[in-house]
């Protein structure tokens, strides 16, 4: 079974004697083929046997080595990074070859939250602007690789269904339009939300996959 995962590791550092071993132990407990780490560091390796294939560009609000997005793949896979133009500090992408199947574009991202201070705009306005900008990169990647399926993973900072403490009503509407425009299904939304199944509040870290393969996907899990 081919598996993908995402986790916001909240700026864990490669020399953190307290947090890093806990994070790496949790990551090593499951052998994902593709792992998108957000708020991470290029030297925080999930486990042995994984390589960093794509990363967001250095950002002025991150320290040296920190990245908003890092895409790691199992060494059994072949992949190449894909260039992004719209918001390269907050997104990264890779084209992954899967034996016996069509290639997969993996797009990792962190979208603005209500109080995100990197723009003059705030809240829903910043979220919608960022979503529209990154959509342009996605459309270009789709056109360049029409044979590939698409998966979008990361900290999207928006609930899919309800109005939670992180997203906004306008952001939710834009998110649903984004899903429809890019033919994506949120495995982490609605009845499939692994956090709601545990009785928690809605997910804001998401796994979105191509509708062409959604029917074959297993339910999303939280670990």
mmCIF file of C-alpha atoms in Angstrom:
data_model
loop_
_atom_site.group_PDB
_atom_site.id
_atom_site.type_symbol
_atom_site.label_atom_id
_atom_site.label_comp_id
_atom_site.label_asym_id
_atom_site.label_seq_id
_atom_site.Cartn_x
_atom_site.Cartn_y
_atom_site.Cartn_z
ATOM 1 C CA UNK A 1 0.000 0.000 0.000
ATOM 2 C CA UNK A 2 1.334 3.420 -0.982
ATOM 3 C CA UNK A 3 1.012 5.916 1.876
ATOM 4 C CA UNK A 4 1.383 9.676 2.214
ATOM 5 C CA UNK A 5 1.359 11.733 5.398
ATOM 6 C CA UNK A 6 1.778 15.266 6.707
ATOM 7 C CA UNK A 7 2.710 16.696 10.101
ATOM 8 C CA UNK A 8 3.346 20.200 11.407
ATOM 9 C CA UNK A 9 6.320 19.598 13.720
ATOM 10 C CA UNK A 10 6.184 23.151 15.074
ATOM 11 C CA UNK A 11 9.776 24.235 14.462
ATOM 12 C CA UNK A 12 11.496 21.257 16.014
ATOM 13 C CA UNK A 13 15.254 21.804 15.821
ATOM 14 C CA UNK A 14 17.916 19.240 14.778
ATOM 15 C CA UNK A 15 19.732 19.717 18.107
ATOM 16 C CA UNK A 16 16.658 19.562 20.299
ATOM 17 C CA UNK A 17 17.520 16.907 22.891
ATOM 18 C CA UNK A 18 13.955 16.886 24.231
ATOM 19 C CA UNK A 19 11.510 17.239 21.323
ATOM 20 C CA UNK A 20 13.462 15.773 18.400
ATOM 21 C CA UNK A 21 13.701 12.181 19.738
ATOM 22 C CA UNK A 22 9.961 12.189 20.452
ATOM 23 C CA UNK A 23 9.128 13.467 16.970
ATOM 24 C CA UNK A 24 11.465 11.013 15.245
ATOM 25 C CA UNK A 25 10.164 8.085 17.285
ATOM 26 C CA UNK A 26 6.615 8.915 16.204
ATOM 27 C CA UNK A 27 7.676 9.311 12.573
ATOM 28 C CA UNK A 28 9.621 6.055 12.561
ATOM 29 C CA UNK A 29 6.597 4.165 13.897
ATOM 30 C CA UNK A 30 5.014 4.256 10.421
ATOM 31 C CA UNK A 31 6.928 3.825 7.164
ATOM 32 C CA UNK A 32 5.231 6.351 4.893
ATOM 33 C CA UNK A 33 6.353 6.560 1.286
ATOM 34 C CA UNK A 34 5.876 10.336 1.153
ATOM 35 C CA UNK A 35 5.975 12.655 4.133
ATOM 36 C CA UNK A 36 5.319 16.387 4.062
ATOM 37 C CA UNK A 37 6.686 18.079 7.171
ATOM 38 C CA UNK A 38 5.642 21.666 7.806
ATOM 39 C CA UNK A 39 7.368 24.182 10.068
ATOM 40 C CA UNK A 40 10.383 21.919 9.914
ATOM 41 C CA UNK A 41 14.146 22.002 9.295
ATOM 42 C CA UNK A 42 16.183 20.522 6.448
ATOM 43 C CA UNK A 43 18.288 18.559 8.958
ATOM 44 C CA UNK A 44 15.312 16.944 10.715
ATOM 45 C CA UNK A 45 15.246 13.585 8.943
ATOM 46 C CA UNK A 46 12.050 11.592 9.629
ATOM 47 C CA UNK A 47 13.870 8.245 9.645
ATOM 48 C CA UNK A 48 16.674 6.397 7.951
ATOM 49 C CA UNK A 49 15.891 5.466 4.386
ATOM 50 C CA UNK A 50 14.185 8.761 3.515
ATOM 51 C CA UNK A 51 15.557 11.611 1.422
ATOM 52 C CA UNK A 52 14.596 15.254 1.186
ATOM 53 C CA UNK A 53 13.413 15.708 -2.399
ATOM 54 C CA UNK A 54 11.877 19.200 -2.283
ATOM 55 C CA UNK A 55 11.715 22.122 0.105
ATOM 56 C CA UNK A 56 10.297 25.617 0.222
ATOM 57 C CA UNK A 57 12.786 28.434 -0.250
ATOM 58 C CA UNK A 58 14.336 30.176 2.790
ATOM 59 C CA UNK A 59 11.890 32.615 4.355
ATOM 60 C CA UNK A 60 12.714 35.825 6.263
ATOM 61 C CA UNK A 61 10.563 34.692 9.181
ATOM 62 C CA UNK A 62 12.522 31.415 9.583
ATOM 63 C CA UNK A 63 16.025 30.832 10.987
ATOM 64 C CA UNK A 64 18.774 29.280 8.788
ATOM 65 C CA UNK A 65 17.853 25.725 7.831
ATOM 66 C CA UNK A 66 14.204 26.109 8.795
ATOM 67 C CA UNK A 67 11.624 25.634 6.053
ATOM 68 C CA UNK A 68 7.890 26.044 5.999
ATOM 69 C CA UNK A 69 7.639 22.881 3.864
ATOM 70 C CA UNK A 70 9.904 19.838 3.447
ATOM 71 C CA UNK A 71 8.927 16.870 1.246
ATOM 72 C CA UNK A 72 10.624 13.592 2.154
ATOM 73 C CA UNK A 73 10.348 10.342 0.184
ATOM 74 C CA UNK A 74 11.304 6.753 0.797
ATOM 75 C CA UNK A 75 14.596 5.849 -0.873
ATOM 76 C CA UNK A 76 12.824 3.135 -2.869
ATOM 77 C CA UNK A 77 11.135 5.861 -4.941
ATOM 78 C CA UNK A 78 12.422 8.111 -7.688
ATOM 79 C CA UNK A 79 11.432 11.768 -7.589
ATOM 80 C CA UNK A 80 12.453 15.217 -8.763
ATOM 81 C CA UNK A 81 11.654 18.652 -7.349
ATOM 82 C CA UNK A 82 9.294 20.937 -9.254
ATOM 83 C CA UNK A 83 9.867 24.674 -9.469
ATOM 84 C CA UNK A 84 7.231 26.975 -8.000
ATOM 85 C CA UNK A 85 6.852 30.689 -8.702
ATOM 86 C CA UNK A 86 3.911 32.086 -6.743
ATOM 87 C CA UNK A 87 4.685 31.413 -3.061
ATOM 88 C CA UNK A 88 7.903 29.375 -2.980
ATOM 89 C CA UNK A 89 8.602 30.354 0.641
ATOM 90 C CA UNK A 90 5.420 28.599 1.779
ATOM 91 C CA UNK A 91 5.132 25.714 -0.685
ATOM 92 C CA UNK A 92 7.136 22.966 -2.384
ATOM 93 C CA UNK A 93 6.403 20.299 -4.963
ATOM 94 C CA UNK A 94 7.868 17.081 -6.358
ATOM 95 C CA UNK A 95 7.064 14.644 -9.154
ATOM 96 C CA UNK A 96 7.211 11.079 -7.841
ATOM 97 C CA UNK A 97 7.490 7.939 -9.953
ATOM 98 C CA UNK A 98 5.448 4.989 -8.681
ATOM 99 C CA UNK A 99 6.197 1.568 -10.103
ATOM 100 C CA UNK A 100 3.181 0.113 -11.862
ATOM 101 C CA UNK A 101 1.212 3.351 -11.648
ATOM 102 C CA UNK A 102 1.088 6.869 -13.055
ATOM 103 C CA UNK A 103 3.336 9.552 -11.536
ATOM 104 C CA UNK A 104 2.180 11.645 -8.598
ATOM 105 C CA UNK A 105 2.610 15.378 -8.124
ATOM 106 C CA UNK A 106 2.989 16.057 -4.403
ATOM 107 C CA UNK A 107 2.370 19.683 -3.461
ATOM 108 C CA UNK A 108 3.132 20.676 0.123
ATOM 109 C CA UNK A 109 1.941 23.951 1.592
ATOM 110 C CA UNK A 110 1.259 26.123 4.611
ATOM 111 C CA UNK A 111 -1.596 28.582 4.098
ATOM 112 C CA UNK A 112 -2.246 31.735 6.173
ATOM 113 C CA UNK A 113 -4.143 31.548 9.447
ATOM 114 C CA UNK A 114 -6.291 34.331 10.897
ATOM 115 C CA UNK A 115 -3.439 36.163 12.626
ATOM 116 C CA UNK A 116 -0.690 35.429 10.092
ATOM 117 C CA UNK A 117 1.412 38.604 9.985
ATOM 118 C CA UNK A 118 3.421 38.080 6.795
ATOM 119 C CA UNK A 119 0.973 40.113 4.685
ATOM 120 C CA UNK A 120 -0.769 43.421 5.094
ATOM 121 C CA UNK A 121 -4.013 41.511 4.614
ATOM 122 C CA UNK A 122 -5.218 39.317 7.463
ATOM 123 C CA UNK A 123 -7.730 36.570 8.065
ATOM 124 C CA UNK A 124 -9.881 35.400 5.180
ATOM 125 C CA UNK A 125 -8.446 37.956 2.757
ATOM 126 C CA UNK A 126 -4.906 36.640 3.217
ATOM 127 C CA UNK A 127 -6.054 33.008 3.040
ATOM 128 C CA UNK A 128 -8.008 33.507 -0.187
ATOM 129 C CA UNK A 129 -5.166 35.480 -1.824
ATOM 130 C CA UNK A 130 -2.641 32.771 -0.947
ATOM 131 C CA UNK A 131 -4.945 29.999 -2.152
ATOM 132 C CA UNK A 132 -5.446 31.767 -5.473
ATOM 133 C CA UNK A 133 -1.691 32.320 -5.899
ATOM 134 C CA UNK A 134 -0.813 28.705 -5.207
ATOM 135 C CA UNK A 135 -3.626 27.594 -7.506
ATOM 136 C CA UNK A 136 -1.740 29.201 -10.379
ATOM 137 C CA UNK A 137 1.262 26.968 -9.679
ATOM 138 C CA UNK A 138 -0.986 23.920 -9.463
ATOM 139 C CA UNK A 139 -2.613 24.681 -12.816
ATOM 140 C CA UNK A 140 0.818 25.055 -14.404
ATOM 141 C CA UNK A 141 2.064 21.769 -12.923
ATOM 142 C CA UNK A 142 -1.077 19.983 -14.121
ATOM 143 C CA UNK A 143 -0.506 21.333 -17.638
ATOM 144 C CA UNK A 144 3.156 20.297 -17.616
ATOM 145 C CA UNK A 145 2.415 16.800 -16.316
ATOM 146 C CA UNK A 146 -1.067 15.864 -17.601
ATOM 147 C CA UNK A 147 -0.367 12.166 -17.032
ATOM 148 C CA UNK A 148 0.180 12.625 -13.280
ATOM 149 C CA UNK A 149 -2.231 12.478 -10.379
ATOM 150 C CA UNK A 150 -2.121 15.205 -7.743
ATOM 151 C CA UNK A 151 -1.910 15.204 -3.949
ATOM 152 C CA UNK A 152 -1.878 18.371 -1.844
ATOM 153 C CA UNK A 153 -0.711 17.990 1.750
ATOM 154 C CA UNK A 154 0.164 20.323 4.567
ATOM 155 C CA UNK A 155 -1.084 22.793 7.122
ATOM 156 C CA UNK A 156 -3.922 24.494 5.290
ATOM 157 C CA UNK A 157 -5.202 26.278 8.417
ATOM 158 C CA UNK A 158 -8.826 25.857 7.356
ATOM 159 C CA UNK A 159 -11.559 23.499 8.448
ATOM 160 C CA UNK A 160 -13.441 21.797 5.618
ATOM 161 C CA UNK A 161 -16.985 21.782 6.983
ATOM 162 C CA UNK A 162 -17.589 23.795 10.166
ATOM 163 C CA UNK A 163 -16.397 27.230 11.247
ATOM 164 C CA UNK A 164 -13.667 26.399 13.720
ATOM 165 C CA UNK A 165 -11.153 28.480 15.673
ATOM 166 C CA UNK A 166 -8.557 28.613 12.879
ATOM 167 C CA UNK A 167 -10.326 29.158 9.555
ATOM 168 C CA UNK A 168 -13.102 31.501 8.422
ATOM 169 C CA UNK A 169 -16.428 31.201 6.620
ATOM 170 C CA UNK A 170 -15.011 32.981 3.547
ATOM 171 C CA UNK A 171 -11.951 30.766 3.674
ATOM 172 C CA UNK A 172 -14.148 27.670 3.790
ATOM 173 C CA UNK A 173 -16.045 28.775 0.699
ATOM 174 C CA UNK A 174 -12.777 29.438 -1.145
ATOM 175 C CA UNK A 175 -11.443 26.067 -0.002
ATOM 176 C CA UNK A 176 -14.461 24.238 -1.452
ATOM 177 C CA UNK A 177 -14.021 26.106 -4.748
ATOM 178 C CA UNK A 178 -10.345 25.148 -4.726
ATOM 179 C CA UNK A 179 -11.240 21.469 -4.280
ATOM 180 C CA UNK A 180 -13.729 21.590 -7.138
ATOM 181 C CA UNK A 181 -11.471 23.553 -9.503
ATOM 182 C CA UNK A 182 -8.550 21.178 -9.035
ATOM 183 C CA UNK A 183 -10.646 17.986 -8.927
ATOM 184 C CA UNK A 184 -9.478 17.153 -5.402
ATOM 185 C CA UNK A 185 -11.096 15.229 -2.557
ATOM 186 C CA UNK A 186 -10.284 16.012 1.077
ATOM 187 C CA UNK A 187 -9.573 12.689 2.786
ATOM 188 C CA UNK A 188 -9.316 14.681 6.002
ATOM 189 C CA UNK A 189 -12.685 16.416 5.696
ATOM 190 C CA UNK A 190 -16.255 15.628 6.680
ATOM 191 C CA UNK A 191 -16.992 12.063 7.693
ATOM 192 C CA UNK A 192 -13.432 11.100 6.759
ATOM 193 C CA UNK A 193 -11.830 13.526 9.203
ATOM 194 C CA UNK A 194 -9.682 11.354 11.500
ATOM 195 C CA UNK A 195 -9.797 13.935 14.301
ATOM 196 C CA UNK A 196 -13.595 14.189 14.245
ATOM 197 C CA UNK A 197 -13.750 10.400 14.446
ATOM 198 C CA UNK A 198 -11.856 10.701 17.717
ATOM 199 C CA UNK A 199 -14.276 13.285 19.032
ATOM 200 C CA UNK A 200 -11.877 16.202 18.561
ATOM 201 C CA UNK A 201 -12.331 19.407 16.577
ATOM 202 C CA UNK A 202 -11.936 19.448 12.797
ATOM 203 C CA UNK A 203 -8.606 18.971 11.057
ATOM 204 C CA UNK A 204 -6.726 21.919 9.601
ATOM 205 C CA UNK A 205 -3.798 19.777 8.389
ATOM 206 C CA UNK A 206 -5.068 18.077 5.269
ATOM 207 C CA UNK A 207 -4.513 15.362 2.699
ATOM 208 C CA UNK A 208 -6.199 16.228 -0.596
ATOM 209 C CA UNK A 209 -5.988 13.738 -3.445
ATOM 210 C CA UNK A 210 -7.008 13.569 -7.063
ATOM 211 C CA UNK A 211 -10.654 12.604 -7.490
ATOM 212 C CA UNK A 212 -9.492 10.046 -10.075
ATOM 213 C CA UNK A 213 -7.940 7.925 -7.326
ATOM 214 C CA UNK A 214 -10.092 8.922 -4.350
ATOM 215 C CA UNK A 215 -12.323 5.870 -4.609
ATOM 216 C CA UNK A 216 -9.292 3.621 -4.141
ATOM 217 C CA UNK A 217 -7.903 5.491 -1.155
ATOM 218 C CA UNK A 218 -8.030 4.147 2.380
ATOM 219 C CA UNK A 219 -9.499 6.387 5.094
ATOM 220 C CA UNK A 220 -7.153 8.996 6.521
ATOM 221 C CA UNK A 221 -5.629 8.186 9.901
ATOM 222 C CA UNK A 222 -4.160 10.262 12.712
ATOM 223 C CA UNK A 223 -1.279 8.735 14.604
#
